[in-house]
Coordinates of C-alpha atoms (C1' of nucleotides) in Angstrom, one line a residue:
Chain J
X91 CA 0.0 0.0 0.0
X92 CA 1.2 3.5 -0.8
X93 CA 1.8 6.0 2.0
X94 CA -1.3 7.9 1.1
X95 CA -3.3 4.7 1.8
X96 CA -2.0 4.5 5.3
X97 CA -2.8 8.2 5.8
X98 CA -6.3 7.6 4.6
X99 CA -6.9 4.8 7.1
X100 CA -5.6 6.9 10.0
X101 CA -7.7 9.8 9.0
X102 CA -10.8 7.7 8.8
X103 CA -10.0 6.2 12.2
X104 CA -9.6 9.7 13.7
X105 CA -13.0 10.7 12.2
X106 CA -14.7 7.7 13.9
X107 CA -13.0 8.3 17.2
X108 CA -14.3 11.8 17.1
X109 CA -17.8 10.5 16.7
X110 CA -17.2 8.3 19.7
X111 CA -16.0 11.3 21.8
X112 CA -12.5 9.9 22.3
X113 CA -9.7 12.0 23.7
X114 CA -9.1 14.9 21.3
X115 CA -5.4 14.7 21.7
X116 CA -5.4 11.1 20.6
X117 CA -7.4 12.1 17.6
X118 CA -5.0 14.9 16.7
X119 CA -2.1 12.4 17.1
X120 CA -3.7 10.2 14.4
X121 CA -4.3 13.1 12.1
X122 CA -0.8 14.4 12.5
X123 CA 0.6 11.0 11.8
X124 CA -1.5 10.8 8.7
X125 CA -0.1 14.1 7.5
X126 CA 3.4 12.9 8.2
X127 CA 2.9 9.6 6.4
X128 CA 1.5 11.3 3.4
X129 CA 4.5 13.6 2.9
X130 CA 7.0 10.9 3.6
X131 CA 9.4 10.1 0.8
X132 CA 10.3 6.6 2.0
X133 CA 8.0 3.6 2.0
X134 CA 6.1 3.6 5.3
X135 CA 5.5 -0.2 5.3
X136 CA 9.2 -0.9 4.8
X137 CA 10.2 1.5 7.5
X138 CA 7.7 -0.1 9.9
X139 CA 9.1 -3.6 9.2
X140 CA 12.6 -2.3 10.0
X141 CA 11.2 -0.7 13.2
X142 CA 12.3 2.7 12.0
X143 CA 8.9 4.3 11.5
X144 CA 8.5 5.1 15.2
X145 CA 11.7 7.2 15.1
X146 CA 9.8 9.8 13.0
X147 CA 8.5 12.8 14.9
X148 CA 4.8 12.3 15.7
X149 CA 4.8 8.5 15.2
X150 CA 5.3 6.1 18.1
X151 CA 5.1 2.3 18.7
X152 CA 1.3 2.2 18.5
X153 CA 1.0 3.8 15.1
X154 CA 4.0 1.8 13.8
X155 CA 2.2 -1.4 14.8
X156 CA -1.0 -0.3 13.2
X157 CA 0.9 0.6 10.1
X158 CA 2.3 -3.0 10.0
X159 CA -1.2 -4.4 10.6
X160 CA -2.6 -2.4 7.6
X161 CA 0.4 -3.4 5.4
X162 CA -0.1 -7.1 6.2
X163 CA -3.9 -7.3 6.3
X164 CA -5.0 -4.4 4.1
X165 CA -7.1 -3.0 6.9
X166 CA -7.2 -2.2 10.6
X167 CA -9.3 -4.2 13.1
X168 CA -10.0 -1.1 15.2
X169 CA -11.4 0.7 12.2
X170 CA -13.5 -2.2 11.0
X171 CA -15.2 -2.4 14.4
X172 CA -16.0 1.3 14.3
X173 CA -17.3 1.0 10.8
X174 CA -19.6 -1.7 12.0
X175 CA -20.8 0.4 14.9
X176 CA -21.8 3.5 12.8
X177 CA -23.6 3.4 9.4
X178 CA -21.8 5.5 6.8
X179 CA -24.6 8.1 6.8
X180 CA -23.6 9.2 10.3
X181 CA -20.3 10.6 9.1
X182 CA -22.1 12.4 6.2
X183 CA -24.2 14.4 8.6
X184 CA -21.1 16.1 10.0
X185 CA -20.8 17.7 6.5
X186 CA -23.7 19.9 7.4
X187 CA -22.3 23.2 8.9
X188 CA -23.4 23.3 12.6
X189 CA -23.4 19.6 13.0
X190 CA -20.2 18.2 14.5
X191 CA -19.3 14.8 15.6
X192 CA -21.1 15.1 19.0
X193 CA -24.4 16.2 17.5
X194 CA -24.2 13.6 14.7
X195 CA -23.7 10.8 17.1
X196 CA -26.4 12.1 19.4
X197 CA -28.9 12.3 16.5
X198 CA -27.9 8.8 15.5
X199 CA -28.2 7.3 19.0
X200 CA -31.4 8.9 20.0
X201 CA -33.4 9.0 16.8
X202 CA -31.6 6.3 14.7
X203 CA -31.1 9.0 12.0
X204 CA -28.1 8.1 9.8
X205 CA -27.9 10.2 6.6
X206 CA -28.6 13.6 5.1
X207 CA -32.1 12.7 3.8
X208 CA -33.2 11.2 7.1
X209 CA -31.8 14.2 8.8
X210 CA -33.9 16.6 6.7
X211 CA -37.0 14.5 7.4
X212 CA -36.2 14.6 11.2
X213 CA -35.7 18.4 11.1
X214 CA -38.9 19.0 9.1
X215 CA -41.0 16.8 11.4
X216 CA -39.7 18.7 14.5
X217 CA -38.0 15.6 16.0
X218 CA -34.6 17.3 16.3
X219 CA -35.9 19.8 18.8
X220 CA -36.8 17.1 21.2
X221 CA -33.1 16.3 21.7
X222 CA -31.2 17.7 24.7
X223 CA -29.4 20.9 23.8
X224 CA -31.4 21.4 20.6
X225 CA -34.3 23.7 20.0
X226 CA -36.3 25.2 17.2
X227 CA -33.5 27.5 16.2
X228 CA -31.0 24.7 15.8
X229 CA -33.6 22.9 13.7
X230 CA -34.0 25.9 11.4
X231 CA -30.3 26.5 11.1
X232 CA -29.7 22.9 10.1
X233 CA -32.4 23.0 7.5
X234 CA -31.0 26.3 6.1
X235 CA -27.5 24.8 6.0
X236 CA -28.7 21.8 4.1
X237 CA -30.4 24.0 1.5
X238 CA -27.1 25.7 0.9
X239 CA -25.3 22.4 0.7
X240 CA -27.7 21.3 -2.0
X241 CA -26.9 24.4 -4.1
X242 CA -23.3 23.1 -4.5
X243 CA -22.8 19.5 -5.4
X244 CA -20.7 18.4 -2.4
X245 CA -20.4 14.9 -3.7
X246 CA -17.8 16.0 -6.3
X247 CA -14.3 15.0 -5.4
X248 CA -11.4 17.5 -5.2
X249 CA -9.1 17.4 -8.2
X250 CA -6.1 16.3 -6.1
X251 CA -7.8 13.1 -5.1
X252 CA -9.1 12.3 -8.6
X253 CA -5.6 13.1 -9.9
X254 CA -4.0 10.6 -7.5
X255 CA -6.4 7.8 -8.4
X256 CA -6.1 8.3 -12.1
X257 CA -2.3 8.5 -12.0
X258 CA -2.1 5.4 -9.9
X259 CA -4.4 3.4 -12.2
X260 CA -2.6 4.6 -15.3
X261 CA 0.7 3.6 -13.8
X262 CA -0.7 0.2 -12.9
X263 CA -2.2 -0.5 -16.3
X264 CA 0.8 0.6 -18.3
X265 CA 3.3 -1.3 -16.1
X266 CA 1.3 -4.6 -16.4
X267 CA 0.4 -4.7 -20.0
X268 CA 1.6 -3.5 -23.4
X269 CA -0.4 -0.3 -24.1
X270 CA -0.2 1.9 -27.1
X271 CA -1.4 5.0 -25.3
X272 CA -3.2 5.8 -22.1
X273 CA -4.2 9.2 -20.6
X274 CA -6.6 10.8 -18.2
X275 CA -9.5 12.5 -19.9
X276 CA -12.7 14.3 -18.7
X277 CA -12.6 16.9 -16.0
X278 CA -9.3 15.6 -14.6
X279 CA -7.6 16.5 -17.8
X280 CA -9.4 19.8 -18.0
X281 CA -8.1 20.4 -14.5
X282 CA -11.5 21.3 -13.1
X283 CA -11.3 22.1 -9.4
X284 CA -13.7 19.2 -8.6
X285 CA -14.5 16.1 -10.6
X286 CA -17.7 14.0 -10.7
X287 CA -15.8 10.9 -11.8
X288 CA -12.5 9.8 -13.3
X289 CA -12.3 9.2 -17.1
X290 CA -9.4 7.3 -18.7
X291 CA -8.8 6.5 -22.3
X292 CA -6.7 3.5 -23.3
X293 CA -5.5 2.7 -26.7
X294 CA -4.5 -0.9 -27.2
X295 CA -4.5 -3.6 -29.8
X296 CA -5.7 -6.5 -27.7
X297 CA -8.1 -5.4 -24.9
X298 CA -9.2 -8.9 -23.8
X299 CA -7.2 -8.9 -20.5
X300 CA -8.1 -5.4 -19.4
X301 CA -11.2 -6.0 -17.2
X302 CA -9.4 -8.7 -15.2
X303 CA -6.3 -6.5 -14.9
X304 CA -8.4 -3.7 -13.5
X305 CA -10.0 -6.0 -11.0
X306 CA -6.6 -6.8 -9.6
X307 CA -5.7 -3.1 -9.0
X308 CA -5.4 -2.3 -5.3
X309 CA -7.8 0.6 -5.5
X310 CA -10.6 -1.5 -7.1
X311 CA -13.9 -1.9 -5.2
X312 CA -16.4 -3.3 -7.6
X313 CA -17.5 -3.4 -11.2
X314 CA -20.6 -1.6 -12.5
X315 CA -20.3 -2.5 -16.1
X316 CA -17.7 -4.1 -18.4
X317 CA -17.4 -5.1 -22.1
X318 CA -14.6 -5.0 -24.7
X319 CA -14.6 -1.2 -25.1
X320 CA -15.5 0.1 -21.7
X321 CA -15.0 -0.8 -18.0
X322 CA -16.9 1.3 -15.4
X323 CA -16.2 0.6 -11.7
X324 CA -16.0 2.1 -8.3
X325 CA -12.6 2.7 -6.6
X326 CA -11.6 3.5 -3.1
X327 CA -13.4 6.5 -1.7
X328 CA -16.5 5.6 -3.7
X329 CA -15.1 7.3 -6.8
X330 CA -16.5 6.1 -10.1
X331 CA -13.9 5.4 -12.8
X332 CA -14.7 5.0 -16.4
X333 CA -12.0 3.4 -18.7
X334 CA -12.7 3.7 -22.5
X335 CA -10.8 1.1 -24.5
X336 CA -10.1 1.9 -28.1
X337 CA -7.9 0.8 -31.0
X338 CA -4.6 2.8 -31.2
X339 CA -5.6 4.7 -34.3
X340 CA -8.8 5.9 -32.7
X341 CA -7.0 7.1 -29.6
X342 CA -6.7 10.9 -30.4
X343 CA -10.4 11.0 -31.4
X344 CA -11.5 9.2 -28.3
X345 CA -9.3 11.3 -26.1
X346 CA -10.8 14.5 -27.6
X347 CA -14.4 13.2 -27.2
X348 CA -13.9 12.0 -23.6
X349 CA -12.0 15.1 -22.5
X350 CA -15.0 17.2 -23.4
X351 CA -16.4 19.3 -22.1
X352 CA -19.7 18.2 -23.8
X353 CA -20.3 21.8 -24.9
X354 CA -16.8 22.3 -26.3
X355 CA -17.0 19.0 -28.2
X356 CA -20.4 19.9 -29.6
X357 CA -18.8 23.2 -30.7
X358 CA -16.0 21.3 -32.5
X359 CA -18.5 19.1 -34.3
X360 CA -20.3 22.1 -35.6
X361 CA -17.0 23.6 -36.9
X362 CA -16.4 20.3 -38.6
X363 CA -19.9 20.3 -40.2
X364 CA -19.2 23.8 -41.7
X365 CA -16.1 22.3 -43.3
X366 CA -18.1 19.4 -44.7
X367 CA -16.6 17.0 -42.2
X368 CA -18.0 14.7 -39.5
X369 CA -16.2 14.4 -36.2
X370 CA -16.9 11.5 -33.9
X371 CA -15.2 9.4 -31.2
X372 CA -13.6 7.1 -33.8
X373 CA -12.5 9.5 -36.5
X374 CA -12.9 12.6 -38.7
X375 CA -14.7 11.7 -41.9
X376 CA -15.2 13.4 -45.3
X377 CA -18.7 13.4 -46.8
X378 CA -17.4 10.7 -49.1
X379 CA -16.9 8.5 -46.0
X380 CA -13.2 8.6 -46.4
X381 CA -11.4 8.9 -43.1
X382 CA -8.9 11.6 -42.2
X383 CA -6.0 10.2 -40.1
X384 CA -4.6 11.9 -37.0
X385 CA -1.8 10.9 -34.7
X386 CA -2.6 13.5 -32.0
X387 CA -5.3 15.9 -30.9
X388 CA -3.3 18.7 -32.4
X389 CA -3.7 17.2 -35.8
X390 CA -7.5 17.2 -35.4
X391 CA -7.6 20.9 -34.4
X392 CA -5.3 21.6 -37.3
X393 CA -7.7 19.8 -39.7
X394 CA -10.5 21.9 -38.3
X395 CA -8.5 25.0 -39.2
X396 CA -7.9 26.2 -35.6
X397 CA -5.1 26.5 -33.0
X398 CA -4.7 23.6 -30.6
X399 CA -6.9 24.3 -27.6
X400 CA -5.3 23.2 -24.3
X401 CA -7.7 21.0 -22.3
X402 CA -8.1 23.6 -19.5
X403 CA -9.8 26.0 -21.9
X404 CA -12.3 23.5 -23.3
X405 CA -15.4 24.9 -21.5
X406 CA -17.1 26.7 -24.4
X407 CA -16.4 30.1 -23.0
X408 CA -15.0 31.7 -26.1
X409 CA -12.1 29.3 -26.8
X410 CA -13.4 28.1 -30.2
X411 CA -13.7 31.5 -31.8
X412 CA -10.4 32.5 -30.3
X413 CA -8.7 29.4 -31.7
X414 CA -10.3 29.9 -35.2
X415 CA -9.0 33.5 -35.1
X416 CA -5.7 32.2 -33.7
X417 CA -5.8 34.5 -30.7
X418 CA -5.7 32.0 -27.8
X419 CA -3.9 33.3 -24.7
X420 CA -0.3 32.1 -24.0
X421 CA -1.1 30.2 -20.9
X422 CA 1.2 30.1 -17.9
X423 CA 3.6 27.2 -17.4
X424 CA 5.4 26.1 -14.2
X425 CA 8.6 27.9 -15.3
X426 CA 6.8 31.3 -15.3
X427 CA 6.3 31.2 -11.5
X428 CA 9.2 33.0 -9.9
X429 CA 8.1 33.0 -6.3
X430 CA 5.6 32.0 -3.7
X431 CA 4.2 34.8 -1.5
X432 CA 2.1 32.9 1.1
X433 CA 3.6 30.2 3.4
X434 CA 3.9 29.3 7.1
X435 CA 6.7 28.1 9.3
X436 CA 7.0 26.6 12.8
X437 CA 6.9 30.1 14.2
X438 CA 3.1 29.8 13.8
X439 CA 1.2 26.7 12.6
X440 CA 3.7 25.5 9.9
X441 CA 5.8 22.4 10.5
X442 CA 9.2 23.5 9.4
X443 CA 11.7 26.3 10.1
X444 CA 12.0 29.3 7.8
X445 CA 15.5 27.9 6.8
X446 CA 13.9 24.7 5.5
X447 CA 11.2 26.5 3.6
X448 CA 13.8 28.8 2.0
X449 CA 16.0 25.8 1.0
X450 CA 13.1 24.0 -0.5
X451 CA 11.9 27.1 -2.4
X452 CA 15.5 27.5 -3.7
X453 CA 15.5 23.9 -4.9
X454 CA 12.3 24.7 -6.9
X455 CA 14.3 27.4 -8.7
X456 CA 12.4 30.4 -7.2
X457 CA 13.8 33.9 -7.3
X458 CA 12.0 35.0 -4.1
X459 CA 9.5 33.9 -1.4
X460 CA 7.6 35.5 1.4
X461 CA 7.3 34.0 4.8
X462 CA 3.8 34.9 6.0
X463 CA 3.1 33.5 9.5
X464 CA -0.3 34.3 11.2
X465 CA -1.0 37.4 13.2
X466 CA -1.8 37.4 16.9
X467 CA -5.5 36.9 16.9
X468 CA -5.5 33.6 15.1
X469 CA -4.9 31.7 18.3
X470 CA -5.7 28.3 16.9
X471 CA -2.8 28.7 14.4
X472 CA -0.5 30.0 17.2
X473 CA -0.6 33.5 15.7
X474 CA 2.5 35.5 16.7
X475 CA 2.3 38.5 19.1
X476 CA 3.7 41.8 17.8
X477 CA 6.9 41.2 19.8
X478 CA 7.4 37.7 18.4
X479 CA 6.7 39.0 14.9
X480 CA 9.4 41.7 15.3
X481 CA 11.8 39.0 16.5
X482 CA 10.9 37.0 13.4
X483 CA 11.7 40.0 11.2
X484 CA 15.2 40.1 12.7
X485 CA 15.6 36.3 12.1
X486 CA 14.5 36.7 8.5
X487 CA 17.0 39.5 8.1
X488 CA 19.8 37.1 9.2
X489 CA 18.4 34.4 6.9
X490 CA 18.5 36.8 4.0
X491 CA 22.2 37.3 4.5
X492 CA 22.8 33.6 4.6
X493 CA 21.0 32.6 1.4
X494 CA 22.4 33.7 -2.0
X495 CA 20.3 33.3 -5.1
X496 CA 16.9 33.6 -3.5
X497 CA 15.4 36.7 -1.8
X498 CA 13.3 36.3 1.3
X499 CA 10.5 38.8 1.7
X500 CA 9.3 39.4 5.3
X501 CA 5.5 38.9 5.2
X502 CA 2.5 38.3 7.4
X503 CA -0.9 36.7 7.0
X504 CA -2.9 39.3 8.7
X505 CA -6.4 38.5 10.1
X506 CA -9.2 40.8 8.9
X507 CA -11.2 41.2 12.1
X508 CA -15.0 41.0 12.4
X509 CA -15.5 44.7 11.6
X510 CA -13.0 44.9 8.8
X511 CA -10.3 46.4 10.9
X512 CA -6.8 44.8 10.9
X513 CA -5.1 42.8 13.5
X514 CA -2.1 45.1 13.7
X515 CA -1.8 48.9 13.3
X516 CA 0.0 50.4 10.3
X517 CA 2.9 51.3 12.6
X518 CA 3.7 47.6 12.9
X519 CA 2.7 46.6 9.3
X520 CA 5.0 49.1 7.8
X521 CA 7.9 46.9 8.9
X522 CA 6.9 44.1 6.6
X523 CA 7.8 43.8 2.9
X524 CA 4.4 42.3 2.1
X525 CA 1.1 42.0 3.9
X526 CA -1.3 39.2 3.0
X527 CA -4.8 39.6 4.6
X528 CA -7.6 37.1 5.0
X529 CA -10.8 36.3 6.7
X530 CA -10.6 33.6 9.4
X531 CA -13.5 34.2 11.7
X532 CA -17.2 35.1 11.7
X533 CA -18.0 33.2 8.5
X534 CA -21.7 33.6 9.0
X535 CA -22.0 37.3 8.4
X536 CA -24.6 38.5 5.9
X537 CA -23.3 39.4 2.5
X538 CA -23.3 43.2 2.9
X539 CA -21.4 43.0 6.2
X540 CA -18.8 40.5 4.9
X541 CA -18.3 42.4 1.6
X542 CA -17.9 45.7 3.6
X543 CA -15.4 44.0 5.9
X544 CA -13.1 42.8 3.0
X545 CA -13.5 46.1 1.2
X546 CA -12.4 48.0 4.3
X547 CA -9.3 45.9 4.4
X548 CA -8.6 46.6 0.7
X549 CA -9.1 50.3 1.3
X550 CA -6.8 50.4 4.3
X551 CA -3.8 50.9 2.2
X552 CA -1.8 48.5 4.4
X553 CA -2.8 45.3 2.6
X554 CA -1.0 44.0 -0.6
X555 CA -2.9 40.7 -1.1
X556 CA -6.3 39.3 -0.2
X557 CA -5.8 35.6 0.4
X558 CA -8.4 32.9 -0.4
X559 CA -11.0 35.6 -1.1
X560 CA -14.2 33.5 -0.9
X561 CA -13.2 31.2 2.0
X562 CA -14.5 28.0 0.5
X563 CA -13.1 24.6 1.5
X564 CA -13.9 21.9 -1.0
X565 CA -16.2 19.2 0.3
X566 CA -16.5 20.9 3.7
X567 CA -17.6 24.4 3.5
X568 CA -19.1 26.8 0.9
X569 CA -17.6 30.2 0.6
X570 CA -19.0 32.9 2.9
X571 CA -21.6 35.3 1.5
X572 CA -19.6 38.0 -0.3
X573 CA -20.2 40.1 -3.3
X574 CA -17.1 39.2 -5.3
X575 CA -17.9 41.7 -8.0
X576 CA -17.5 44.5 -5.5
X577 CA -14.4 43.0 -4.0
X578 CA -12.8 42.7 -7.5
X579 CA -13.8 46.3 -8.3
X580 CA -12.2 47.6 -5.1
X581 CA -9.1 45.5 -5.5
X582 CA -8.6 47.0 -9.0
X583 CA -9.2 50.5 -7.7
X584 CA -6.7 50.2 -4.9
X585 CA -4.3 48.0 -6.7
X586 CA -4.5 45.1 -4.3
X587 CA -3.8 41.6 -5.6
X588 CA -6.3 38.8 -5.3
X589 CA -5.0 35.4 -4.5
X590 CA -5.5 32.1 -6.3
X591 CA -4.8 29.9 -3.2
X592 CA -3.3 26.6 -4.6
X593 CA -4.1 24.5 -1.5
X594 CA -6.0 21.6 -3.1
X595 CA -9.0 22.0 -0.7
X596 CA -9.2 25.7 -1.4
X597 CA -8.4 26.6 -5.0
X598 CA -9.8 30.0 -4.2
X599 CA -10.3 32.1 -6.3
X600 CA -11.8 29.5 -8.6
X601 CA -11.2 29.8 -12.3
X602 CA -14.4 31.6 -13.0
X603 CA -13.8 34.4 -10.5
X604 CA -10.1 34.5 -11.5
X605 CA -11.1 35.1 -15.1
X606 CA -13.5 37.8 -14.1
X607 CA -10.9 39.4 -11.9
X608 CA -8.4 39.4 -14.8
X609 CA -10.9 40.9 -17.2
X610 CA -11.7 43.7 -14.7
X611 CA -8.0 44.4 -14.6
X612 CA -7.1 43.0 -11.2
X613 CA -3.6 41.8 -10.3
X614 CA -3.6 38.1 -9.4
X615 CA -1.1 36.1 -7.3
X616 CA -0.8 32.3 -7.2
X617 CA 0.3 31.1 -3.7
X618 CA 0.5 27.7 -2.1
X619 CA -0.2 28.6 1.6
X620 CA 2.2 25.8 2.3
X621 CA 2.6 24.6 5.9
X622 CA 5.6 22.3 5.1
X623 CA 8.1 21.9 2.4
X624 CA 6.2 19.3 0.4
X625 CA 3.2 21.6 0.1
X626 CA 5.2 24.1 -1.9
X627 CA 4.5 21.7 -4.8
X628 CA 0.8 22.6 -4.6
X629 CA 1.7 25.4 -6.9
X630 CA 0.8 23.2 -9.9
X631 CA -2.9 23.2 -8.7
X632 CA -2.9 27.0 -8.6
X633 CA -1.4 27.0 -12.1
X634 CA -4.3 24.8 -13.3
X635 CA -6.8 27.3 -12.0
X636 CA -4.8 30.2 -13.6
X637 CA -4.7 28.4 -17.0
X638 CA -8.5 27.7 -16.8
X639 CA -8.9 31.4 -16.1
X640 CA -7.1 32.4 -19.3
X641 CA -4.4 34.2 -17.2
X642 CA -1.2 35.3 -18.9
X643 CA 2.1 36.2 -17.5
X644 CA 1.5 40.0 -17.1
X645 CA -1.6 39.5 -14.9
X646 CA 0.2 37.4 -12.2
X647 CA 2.5 39.3 -9.9
X648 CA 4.6 36.3 -8.9
X649 CA 5.7 35.7 -12.4
X650 CA 7.4 39.1 -12.3
X651 CA 11.0 39.5 -11.5
X652 CA 11.9 40.6 -8.0
X653 CA 12.7 44.2 -9.0
X654 CA 9.3 44.7 -10.7
X655 CA 7.5 43.1 -7.8
X656 CA 9.3 45.3 -5.3
X657 CA 8.5 48.4 -7.4
X658 CA 4.9 47.4 -7.3
X659 CA 4.9 47.0 -3.6
X660 CA 6.7 50.3 -3.1
X661 CA 4.3 52.2 -5.3
X662 CA 1.4 50.8 -3.4
X663 CA 3.0 51.9 -0.1
X664 CA 3.7 55.4 -1.3
X665 CA 0.1 55.8 -2.5
X666 CA -1.4 54.6 0.8
Chain N
dG109 C1' -1.3 8.6 20.9
dC110 C1' 3.1 11.1 21.3
dC111 C1' 6.6 13.4 23.7
dG112 C1' 9.9 14.6 27.1
dT113 C1' 11.7 14.2 30.9
dT114 C1' 12.1 17.4 36.4
dT115 C1' 12.1 8.7 34.1
dT116 C1' 6.7 7.4 34.2
dC117 C1' 2.8 10.8 33.7
dG118 C1' 1.0 15.4 32.5
dG119 C1' 0.6 18.4 28.7
dC120 C1' -0.5 18.6 24.1
dC121 C1' -3.1 25.1 20.2
dC122 C1' -6.9 28.7 22.0
dG123 C1' -11.0 31.6 22.1
dA124 C1' -15.3 33.5 20.0
dC125 C1' -19.8 32.5 19.0
dT126 C1' -24.3 30.2 19.3
dG127 C1' -28.2 28.3 21.3
dT128 C1' -29.3 26.3 24.8
dT129 C1' -29.5 26.8 29.2
dT130 C1' -29.5 29.1 34.1
dT131 C1' -23.9 27.8 33.8
dC132 C1' -22.5 25.3 29.6
dA133 C1' -21.6 22.1 25.6
dG134 C1' -20.7 22.0 20.9
dT135 C1' -18.8 23.9 16.7
dC136 C1' -15.6 26.4 14.2
dG137 C1' -11.4 28.3 12.6

DNA sequence: GCCGTTTTCGGCCCGACTGTTTTCAGTCG
């Protein structure tokens, strides 16, 4: 089992122990261990066998033994017992904002309610208010929260998870059989922030062994459907995977069709029709029935008289006309990113020292980074006091002298307080090279209040970047109620950059808002919000969003060289 | 469950907010 698999088991165990009301520190220990295992470069099972795993910070004998048990049996007895005790629907109820583990388990114990639908029924029929500690108001809040959940499809899986599954399956298939070509398609390939399922296209001469091969993959749960040109099945985490099997010469056509989006593909078909051609999943045909060959997708776009359209743009939002007129944007690539302006260290809630973060960023080839630990009021993240922050400034100064080839900006992630005022006065903030501000409390404010609060921070003149502007967390929390059009407008007016937060559970701004922000003339920054050195690699997910948003190099301030970035920061300060 | 040690158990990241109570438990960040 891969390290991510062990991590998933310990996370699930922690979730169940929370339902049971176990010691919170034990629960935290499992979650910390899961994080550690996931970012471990060595094989956890091997280390456990050698008795070395427990030497890692945060992992002791108990977790080493459990890791061995998982490696040997594929599961954990303790977890299986808990799964038998609670139906799966109980955990689902904790997705509803306002319902935590205690309430979910109370509702299950007292009312036998185990699932979102039953929960809604219980709330509507006034049963919830009969429970101790719950009244009419709780019932109304729960119903309102469920309405909001329905607006957004919370069942969709974050891209990072879909990515891991599809990469793992592709690796498995291509290392166990002779394939001509294999690739992820669908929303994974379009790099959509969340995916409904995982699509894979496989080009192969002889497909007879494929269904059996897939059944032997470690992530396989059960088959839904299988014949010679398609296998549909569920994989770990209840994710549906759809493998299309085609002959090698059909591969580019099938890949194009399966990548979609549906609307984009329909648009391509209509372009083909105007040229007297017919485009389908197995080829491009002349009216005479004669087939036009293609060895790649690029050939097909060429045959249709247009530029190659990168998968990220295939959403039918103007890309076809732009490609016909050969005016597609030059999308960002990894090499365009010259720095990362939002990350944490062990001074607040990060795991590693500023030195380690700088070293890792240097290894990524960055020209500069900003260390941005939390300000004092964010106690849960061990926010720094003013005094401590001043000490960190001195430490960063010494660090700057020690590292050649990468510039360390002193920054801060500043909490925007409930009323829109800032956690520190300007007399303190003026000491920092860069100020990243964000909302971390009072998420339930009405739209007008929340918008005014963020706008006030933008207008303060002390803030350079608004981080994760909508506050959403994928699969867990919708964004707060905020008028983003107003925020964008004010950000443009005051020359404050809006962040694309690359953390896989955030991806905030999303691509739709990022594109609107760009079109309004806003500056954008792509940051990882990394809490350890591995998370600096999340930048690629931020790039995906930026590409989907049609962003180009001039729009994104961390593609600028240091001198230009510093000029921008200086000009902002002078105006304030 | 892990850690650190002042070697064998106590501390581990805290505080605001809400809705229910009538002094607090649960949720959230």
